[in-house]
CSV table of C-alpha atoms in Angstrom, one decimal:
chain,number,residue,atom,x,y,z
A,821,UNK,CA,0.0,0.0,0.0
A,822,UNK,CA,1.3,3.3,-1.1
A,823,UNK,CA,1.8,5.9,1.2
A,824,UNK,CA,0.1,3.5,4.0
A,825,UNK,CA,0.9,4.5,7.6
A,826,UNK,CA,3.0,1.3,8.6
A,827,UNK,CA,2.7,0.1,11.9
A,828,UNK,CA,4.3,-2.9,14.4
A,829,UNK,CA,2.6,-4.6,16.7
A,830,UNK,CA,4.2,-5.7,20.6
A,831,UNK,CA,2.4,-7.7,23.1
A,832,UNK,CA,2.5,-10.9,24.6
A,833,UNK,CA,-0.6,-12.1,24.0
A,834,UNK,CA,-1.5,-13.0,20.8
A,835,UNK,CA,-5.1,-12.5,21.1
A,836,UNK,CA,-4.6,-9.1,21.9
A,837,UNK,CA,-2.3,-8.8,18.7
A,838,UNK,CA,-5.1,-10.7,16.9
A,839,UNK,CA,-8.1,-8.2,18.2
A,840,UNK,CA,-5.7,-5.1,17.2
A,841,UNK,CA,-5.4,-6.9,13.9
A,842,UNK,CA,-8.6,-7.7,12.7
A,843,UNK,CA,-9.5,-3.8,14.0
A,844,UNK,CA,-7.0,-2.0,11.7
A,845,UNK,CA,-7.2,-4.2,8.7
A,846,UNK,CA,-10.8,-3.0,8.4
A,847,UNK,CA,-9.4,-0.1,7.1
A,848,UNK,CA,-7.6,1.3,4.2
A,849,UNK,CA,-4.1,3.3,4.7
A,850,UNK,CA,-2.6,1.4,7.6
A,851,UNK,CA,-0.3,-1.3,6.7
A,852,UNK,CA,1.1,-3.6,9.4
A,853,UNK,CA,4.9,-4.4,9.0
A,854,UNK,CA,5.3,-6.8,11.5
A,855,UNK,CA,4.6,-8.4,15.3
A,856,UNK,CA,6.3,-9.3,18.4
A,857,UNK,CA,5.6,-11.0,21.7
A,858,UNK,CA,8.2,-9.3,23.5
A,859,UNK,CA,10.4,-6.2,24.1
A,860,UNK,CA,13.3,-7.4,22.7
A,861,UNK,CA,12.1,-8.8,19.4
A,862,UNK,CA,9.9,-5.5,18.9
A,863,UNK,CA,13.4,-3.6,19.5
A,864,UNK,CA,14.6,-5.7,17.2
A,865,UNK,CA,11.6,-5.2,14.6
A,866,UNK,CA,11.7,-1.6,14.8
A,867,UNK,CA,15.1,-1.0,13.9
A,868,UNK,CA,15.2,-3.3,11.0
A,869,UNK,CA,11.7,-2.1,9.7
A,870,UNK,CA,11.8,1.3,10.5
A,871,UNK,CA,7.7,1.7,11.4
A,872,UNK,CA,6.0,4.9,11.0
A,873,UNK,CA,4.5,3.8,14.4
A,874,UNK,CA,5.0,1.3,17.1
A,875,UNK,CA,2.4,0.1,19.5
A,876,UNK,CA,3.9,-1.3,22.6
A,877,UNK,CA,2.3,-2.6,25.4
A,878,UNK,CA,3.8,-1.4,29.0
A,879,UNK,CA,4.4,-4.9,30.2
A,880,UNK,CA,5.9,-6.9,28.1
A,881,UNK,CA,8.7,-9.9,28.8
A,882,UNK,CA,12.6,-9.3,28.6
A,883,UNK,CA,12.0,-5.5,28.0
A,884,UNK,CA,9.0,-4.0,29.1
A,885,UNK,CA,7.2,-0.8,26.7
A,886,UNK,CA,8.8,2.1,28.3
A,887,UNK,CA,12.7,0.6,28.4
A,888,UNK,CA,11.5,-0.1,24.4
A,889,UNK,CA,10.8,3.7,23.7
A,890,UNK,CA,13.7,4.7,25.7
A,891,UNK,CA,16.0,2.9,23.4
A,892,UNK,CA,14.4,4.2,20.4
A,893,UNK,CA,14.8,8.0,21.8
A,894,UNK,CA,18.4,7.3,22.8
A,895,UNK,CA,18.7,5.6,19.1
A,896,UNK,CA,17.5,9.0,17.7
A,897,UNK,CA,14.8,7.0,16.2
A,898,UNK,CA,12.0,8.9,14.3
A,899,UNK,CA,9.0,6.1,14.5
A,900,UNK,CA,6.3,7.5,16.9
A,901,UNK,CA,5.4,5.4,20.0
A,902,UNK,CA,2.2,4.3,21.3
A,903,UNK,CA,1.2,2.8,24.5
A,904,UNK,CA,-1.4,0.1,25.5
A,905,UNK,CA,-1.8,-1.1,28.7
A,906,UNK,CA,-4.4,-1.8,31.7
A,907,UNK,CA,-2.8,0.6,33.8
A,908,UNK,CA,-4.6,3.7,34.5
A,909,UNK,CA,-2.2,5.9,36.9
A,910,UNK,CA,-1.7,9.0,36.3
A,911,UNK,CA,1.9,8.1,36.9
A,912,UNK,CA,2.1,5.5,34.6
A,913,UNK,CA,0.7,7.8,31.8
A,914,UNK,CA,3.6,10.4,33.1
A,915,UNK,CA,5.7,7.9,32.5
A,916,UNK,CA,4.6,7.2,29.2
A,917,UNK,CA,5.1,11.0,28.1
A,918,UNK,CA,8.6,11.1,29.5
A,919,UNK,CA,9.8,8.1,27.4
A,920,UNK,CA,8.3,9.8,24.1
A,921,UNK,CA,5.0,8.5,23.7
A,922,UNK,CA,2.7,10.2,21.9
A,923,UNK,CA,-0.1,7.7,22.3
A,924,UNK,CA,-2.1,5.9,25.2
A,925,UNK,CA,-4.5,3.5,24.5
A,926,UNK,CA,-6.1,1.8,27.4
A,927,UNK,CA,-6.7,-2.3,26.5
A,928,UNK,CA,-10.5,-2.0,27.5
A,929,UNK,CA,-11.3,0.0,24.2
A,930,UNK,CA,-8.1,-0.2,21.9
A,931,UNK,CA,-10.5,-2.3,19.5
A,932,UNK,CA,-12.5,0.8,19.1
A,933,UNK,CA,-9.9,3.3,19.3
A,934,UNK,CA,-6.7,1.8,17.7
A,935,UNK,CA,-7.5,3.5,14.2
A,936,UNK,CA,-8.6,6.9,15.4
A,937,UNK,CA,-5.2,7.2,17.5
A,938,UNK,CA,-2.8,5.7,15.1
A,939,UNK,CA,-4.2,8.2,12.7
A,940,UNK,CA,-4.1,11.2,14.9
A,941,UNK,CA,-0.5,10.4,15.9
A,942,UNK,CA,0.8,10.4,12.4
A,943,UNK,CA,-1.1,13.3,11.8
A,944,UNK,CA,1.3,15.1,15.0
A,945,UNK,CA,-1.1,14.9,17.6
A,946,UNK,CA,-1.2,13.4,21.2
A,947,UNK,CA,-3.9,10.9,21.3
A,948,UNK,CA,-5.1,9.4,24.8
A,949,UNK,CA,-7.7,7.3,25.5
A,950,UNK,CA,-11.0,8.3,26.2
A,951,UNK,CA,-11.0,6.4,29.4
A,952,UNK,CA,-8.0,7.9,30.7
A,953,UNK,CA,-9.2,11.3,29.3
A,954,UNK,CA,-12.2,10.7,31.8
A,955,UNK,CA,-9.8,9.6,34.8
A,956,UNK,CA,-7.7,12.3,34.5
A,957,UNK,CA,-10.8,15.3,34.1
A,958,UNK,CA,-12.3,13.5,37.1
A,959,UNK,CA,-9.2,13.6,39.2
A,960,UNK,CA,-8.6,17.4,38.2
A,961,UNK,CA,-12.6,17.9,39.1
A,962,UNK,CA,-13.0,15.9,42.5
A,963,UNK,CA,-11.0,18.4,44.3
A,964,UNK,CA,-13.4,20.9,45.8
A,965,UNK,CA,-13.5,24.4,43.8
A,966,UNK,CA,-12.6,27.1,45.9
A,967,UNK,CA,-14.3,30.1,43.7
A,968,UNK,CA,-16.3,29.7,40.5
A,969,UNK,CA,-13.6,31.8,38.9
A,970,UNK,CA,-11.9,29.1,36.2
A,971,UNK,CA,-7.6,29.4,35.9
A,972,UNK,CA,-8.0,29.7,32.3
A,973,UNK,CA,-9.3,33.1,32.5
A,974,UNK,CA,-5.6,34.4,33.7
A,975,UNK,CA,-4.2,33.3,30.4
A,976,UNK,CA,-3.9,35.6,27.2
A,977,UNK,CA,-4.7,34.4,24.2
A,978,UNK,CA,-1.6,33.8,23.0
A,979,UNK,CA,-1.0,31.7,26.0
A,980,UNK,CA,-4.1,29.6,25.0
A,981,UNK,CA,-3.1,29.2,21.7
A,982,UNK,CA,0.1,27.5,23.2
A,983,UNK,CA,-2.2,25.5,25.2
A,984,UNK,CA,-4.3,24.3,23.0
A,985,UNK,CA,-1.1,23.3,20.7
A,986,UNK,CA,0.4,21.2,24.1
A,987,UNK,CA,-2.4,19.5,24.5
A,988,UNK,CA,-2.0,18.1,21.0
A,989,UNK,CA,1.4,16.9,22.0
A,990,UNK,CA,3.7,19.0,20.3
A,991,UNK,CA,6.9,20.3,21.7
A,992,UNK,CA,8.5,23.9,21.9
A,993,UNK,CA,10.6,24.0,19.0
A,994,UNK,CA,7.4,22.2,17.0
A,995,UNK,CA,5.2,25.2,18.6
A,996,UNK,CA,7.4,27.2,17.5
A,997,UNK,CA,7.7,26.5,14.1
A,998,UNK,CA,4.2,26.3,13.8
A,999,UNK,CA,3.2,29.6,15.0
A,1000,UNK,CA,6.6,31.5,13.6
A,1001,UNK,CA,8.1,32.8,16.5
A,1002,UNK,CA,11.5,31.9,18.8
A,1003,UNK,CA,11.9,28.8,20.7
A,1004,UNK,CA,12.9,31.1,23.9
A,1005,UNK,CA,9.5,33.0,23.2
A,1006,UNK,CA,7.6,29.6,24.0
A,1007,UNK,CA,9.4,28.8,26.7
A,1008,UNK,CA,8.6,32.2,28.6
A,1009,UNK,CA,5.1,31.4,27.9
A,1010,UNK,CA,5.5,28.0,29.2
A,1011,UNK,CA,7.0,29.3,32.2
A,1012,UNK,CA,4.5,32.2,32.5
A,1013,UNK,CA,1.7,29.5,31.9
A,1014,UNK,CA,2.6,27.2,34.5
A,1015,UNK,CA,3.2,30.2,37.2
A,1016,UNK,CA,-0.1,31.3,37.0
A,1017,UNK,CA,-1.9,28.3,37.1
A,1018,UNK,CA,0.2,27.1,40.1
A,1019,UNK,CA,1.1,23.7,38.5
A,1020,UNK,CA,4.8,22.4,38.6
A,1021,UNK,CA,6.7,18.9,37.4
A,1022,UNK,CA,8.0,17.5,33.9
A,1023,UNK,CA,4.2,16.5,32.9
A,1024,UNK,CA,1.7,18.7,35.0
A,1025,UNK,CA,1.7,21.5,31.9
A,1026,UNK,CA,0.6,18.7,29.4
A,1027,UNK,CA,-2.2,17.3,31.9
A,1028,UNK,CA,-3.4,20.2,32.6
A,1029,UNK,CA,-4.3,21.3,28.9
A,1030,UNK,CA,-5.6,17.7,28.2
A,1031,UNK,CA,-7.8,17.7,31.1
A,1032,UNK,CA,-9.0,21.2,30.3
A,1033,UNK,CA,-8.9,21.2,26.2
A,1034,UNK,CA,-12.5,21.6,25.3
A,1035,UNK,CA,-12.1,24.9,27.5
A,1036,UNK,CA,-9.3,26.4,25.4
């Protein structure tokens, strides 16, 4: 297929890989290059095939999802990663965003999902699962609101721009690009954004605009 998004396939349970299978080849433009029950032979599969996109599951034998994407990012590696997994932690999903993934599909509705998110990760965008979407809004929203007053009326608009463009996944310098002005410029807003919301740590910016997207 020409110009199909090509994918590989890790986890150790081959009816899983079979589900995921049957769901995708329902549809046109996404080719899958290969399989693998376990970290090591998807490793392996990725740097000889060179996928567009690799689903991994967390826990896998001999090398487990995140020490896979690791490799890849210290390989300088330019296929896109994406996570499936039972887990539902908020600090498994940091996890997942601090080894480079840019997907995370929870098993209970990857059947559904799996073409929606492979698409919108090739596209550029961070895809996460509706069910984890909903975990981390409610986790966000359970905490008792102090004044009706929402944090997002503090920022400007070209701080919600850059908000909205986080919460898609992209980085700085891809931000950047994107809306033509200096990588230091994004990073003061970044820094500006985060002090007056009164969120801090590696991932809390990139929660915060998924939980609060549809308010951008």
């Amino acid at each position: 297929m020409n110009n199909a998004i090509r994918i590989l396939l890790a986890d150790d349970h081959p009816i899983v890989r079979k589900g995921l299978r049957s769901s995708i080849e329902e549809h046109e433009g996404i080719e899958i290059v290969g399989e693998a029950g376990d970290g090591e032979v998807a490793l392996q599969l990725i740097r000889r095939l060179s996928p567009d996109i690799a689903v991994l599951d967390v826990d896998m034998p001999k090398m487990d999802g995140f020490a896979v994407a690791r490799e890849i990012q210290r390989l300088g590696m330019t296929t896109k990663i994406v996570f499936l997994t039972l887990h539902t932690d908020p600090d498994f999903f940091d996890s997942a965003i601090l080894c480079g993934g840019k997907g995370y599909l929870l098993k209970d509705g990857a059947s559904e999902e799996i073409v929606t998110g492979l698409r919108a990760v090739n596209a550029g965008q961070m895809y996460v699962s509706q069910g984890m979407t909903h975990l981390l809004v409610k986790r966000r929203t359970t905490a008792p609101a102090a004044a009706e007053v929402s944090p997002l009326d503090s920022l400007t608009v070209s701080e919600r721009n850059i908000m909205k463009l986080i919460a898609q996944g992209k980085s700085s310098k891809e931000i950047a690009q994107e809306l033509n002005i200096h990588y230091r410029t994004v990073e003061n807003h970044r820094t500006n954004i985060c002090r007056k919301l009164e969120i801090e740590g590696a991932n809390a910016l990139l929660r915060f605009a998924l939980q609060h997207n549809t308010k951008l």
